Short mmCIF file of C-alpha atoms in Angstrom, two decimals:
data_model
loop_
_atom_site.label_atom_id
_atom_site.label_comp_id
_atom_site.label_asym_id
_atom_site.label_seq_id
_atom_site.Cartn_x
_atom_site.Cartn_y
_atom_site.Cartn_z
CA MET Z 1 0.00 0.00 0.00
CA PRO Z 2 1.29 3.46 -0.76
CA GLY Z 3 2.50 5.28 2.32
CA LEU Z 4 3.36 2.21 4.41
CA ARG Z 5 6.93 2.02 5.53
CA CYS Z 6 7.10 -1.74 5.17
CA ARG Z 7 6.57 -4.61 2.79
CA ALA Z 8 4.73 -7.76 3.71
CA ASP Z 9 6.58 -11.03 3.27
CA VAL Z 10 3.54 -12.73 1.69
CA VAL Z 11 0.48 -10.96 0.29
CA PHE Z 12 -2.85 -12.52 -0.64
CA THR Z 13 -4.35 -9.65 -2.62
CA ARG Z 14 -7.81 -11.09 -3.30
CA ALA Z 15 -8.34 -11.94 0.36
CA ARG Z 16 -6.55 -8.76 1.48
CA VAL Z 17 -4.31 -10.63 3.92
CA ALA Z 18 -0.76 -9.39 4.43
CA VAL Z 19 1.63 -11.71 6.26
CA PHE Z 20 4.71 -10.33 7.98
CA VAL Z 21 7.34 -12.62 9.50
CA ASP Z 22 8.92 -10.46 12.18
CA GLY Z 23 12.26 -11.05 13.84
CA CYS Z 24 12.08 -11.40 17.60
CA PHE Z 25 14.83 -8.85 18.28
CA TRP Z 26 13.73 -6.12 15.86
CA HIS Z 27 10.03 -6.33 16.68
CA ARG Z 28 10.31 -6.80 20.46
CA CYS Z 29 8.92 -10.31 20.77
CA PRO Z 30 7.42 -10.61 24.27
CA THR Z 31 9.08 -14.02 24.69
CA HIS Z 32 12.52 -13.58 23.09
CA ALA Z 33 13.27 -9.85 23.01
CA THR Z 34 16.65 -8.86 24.37
CA HIS Z 35 17.74 -5.47 25.61
CA PRO Z 36 21.29 -4.55 24.58
CA THR Z 37 23.35 -2.98 27.33
CA ALA Z 38 25.93 -1.34 25.06
CA ASN Z 39 24.49 1.94 23.77
CA ALA Z 40 21.27 1.02 25.59
CA ASP Z 41 19.49 4.36 25.14
CA TRP Z 42 19.99 4.32 21.38
CA TRP Z 43 18.76 0.72 21.10
CA ARG Z 44 15.75 1.38 23.32
CA GLU Z 45 14.70 4.32 21.12
CA LYS Z 46 15.34 2.36 17.92
CA LEU Z 47 13.33 -0.68 19.02
CA GLU Z 48 10.50 1.48 20.42
CA ALA Z 49 10.35 3.31 17.08
CA ASN Z 50 10.14 -0.05 15.27
CA ALA Z 51 7.25 -1.12 17.51
CA ALA Z 52 5.46 2.22 17.00
CA ARG Z 53 5.88 1.92 13.22
CA ASP Z 54 4.47 -1.61 13.34
CA ARG Z 55 1.38 -0.37 15.21
CA ARG Z 56 0.86 2.50 12.73
CA ASN Z 57 1.13 0.07 9.83
CA ASP Z 58 -1.30 -2.32 11.56
CA HIS Z 59 -3.87 0.47 11.88
CA GLU Z 60 -3.40 1.67 8.30
CA LEU Z 61 -3.83 -1.85 6.95
CA ALA Z 62 -6.96 -2.42 9.05
CA ASP Z 63 -8.41 0.93 7.99
CA ALA Z 64 -7.90 -0.10 4.35
CA GLY Z 65 -9.71 -3.41 4.93
CA TRP Z 66 -6.67 -5.68 5.16
CA THR Z 67 -5.99 -8.46 7.66
CA ASN Z 68 -2.52 -8.32 9.17
CA GLY Z 69 -1.20 -11.85 9.58
CA THR Z 70 1.97 -11.03 11.50
CA ARG Z 71 4.00 -13.98 12.71
CA LEU Z 72 7.15 -14.02 14.80
CA GLU Z 73 10.20 -15.87 13.58
CA HIS Z 74 10.08 -18.39 16.43
CA GLU Z 75 6.59 -19.64 15.55
CA PRO Z 76 6.73 -23.15 14.06
CA ALA Z 77 6.10 -23.01 10.31
CA ASP Z 78 3.21 -25.49 10.37
CA GLU Z 79 1.41 -23.51 13.08
CA ALA Z 80 2.00 -20.25 11.22
CA ALA Z 81 0.68 -21.79 7.99
CA ASP Z 82 -2.44 -23.06 9.78
CA ARG Z 83 -3.10 -19.61 11.22
CA VAL Z 84 -2.67 -17.95 7.82
CA GLN Z 85 -5.03 -20.51 6.27
CA ASN Z 86 -7.63 -19.71 8.95
CA GLU Z 87 -7.25 -15.98 8.28
CA LEU Z 88 -7.73 -16.59 4.55
CA LYS Z 89 -10.88 -18.60 5.22
CA ALA Z 90 -12.22 -15.88 7.53
CA ALA Z 91 -11.40 -13.19 4.97
CA SER Z 92 -13.23 -15.09 2.22
CA ARG Z 93 -16.37 -15.19 4.39
CA VAL Z 94 -16.15 -11.42 4.94
CA ARG Z 95 -15.21 -10.42 1.39
CA PRO Z 96 -16.91 -12.06 -1.57
CA PRO Z 97 -14.58 -13.13 -4.41
CA ARG Z 98 -13.94 -10.53 -7.08
#
């Protein structure tokens, strides 16, 4: 979408589902995030800015009628695929095929 400062890793245009596979460090995974001690203030600001950008993008996608299928890198691939498949099914019930 124009104006977003990101690119989805996988996009299902007809269903309007955008899948992002986020790294645990860069996107502050609640389970695996680490907090660097060297240059800690800079890293804290950088990672907080990443998280704020992610939230803005989430809202912009939702406002445009898209489903955000964000996954974290530690999620097992089969579980992530099942969740994406469920989101695609849900989206097809909400949006009739074009």
